[in-house]
XYZ file of C-alpha atoms in Angstrom:
61
model
C -23.250 -7.508 4.416
C -19.992 -5.669 5.049
C -18.104 -6.688 8.177
C -16.891 -3.843 10.331
C -13.631 -4.145 12.252
C -11.937 -1.688 14.534
C -8.248 -0.859 14.400
C -6.628 0.801 17.392
C -4.342 3.708 16.466
C -2.660 6.443 18.435
C -4.028 9.980 18.409
C -1.140 11.119 16.234
C -1.805 8.395 13.634
C -5.516 9.260 13.660
C -4.651 12.918 13.048
C -2.278 12.037 10.175
C -4.901 9.813 8.557
C -7.523 12.520 8.960
C -5.222 15.009 7.233
C -4.700 12.612 4.307
C -8.398 11.891 3.853
C -10.102 13.838 1.080
C -13.518 15.446 1.610
C -16.193 12.774 1.291
C -13.650 9.950 1.398
C -14.052 7.270 4.051
C -11.181 5.938 6.109
C -11.783 2.574 4.462
C -11.329 4.107 0.997
C -8.190 5.922 2.130
C -6.706 2.740 3.566
C -7.589 0.724 0.447
C -5.732 3.266 -1.675
C -2.743 3.244 0.671
C -2.639 -0.570 0.636
C -2.636 -0.682 -3.164
C 0.186 1.875 -3.334
C 2.219 -0.136 -0.829
C 1.668 -3.389 -2.755
C 2.868 -1.722 -5.964
C 5.885 -0.194 -4.209
C 6.861 -3.592 -2.767
C 6.486 -5.268 -6.158
C 8.648 -2.635 -7.841
C 11.286 -2.962 -5.096
C 11.261 -6.748 -5.478
C 11.614 -6.540 -9.258
C 14.472 -4.065 -8.863
C 16.236 -6.463 -6.488
C 15.822 -9.289 -8.996
C 17.152 -7.102 -11.818
C 20.124 -5.939 -9.712
C 21.053 -9.257 -8.097
C 19.621 -11.937 -10.376
C 21.642 -14.340 -12.449
C 20.203 -14.366 -15.926
C 20.924 -16.686 -18.820
C 20.501 -15.808 -22.449
C 17.768 -17.754 -24.178
C 18.273 -18.954 -27.714
C 16.119 -17.218 -30.338
């Protein structure tokens, strides 16, 4: 059984989400996709920070 939760959003956020939603797509599907994109973006940003600021040592062959 799938649990259903409600998330309060402003009218303007609801309108923006509605505009992003494709025909036949549920809000849950839209949000899942947005969450995955955000996770990937955060990972890439974190890896970039490590590459830019990290102290690396050369490993012997």
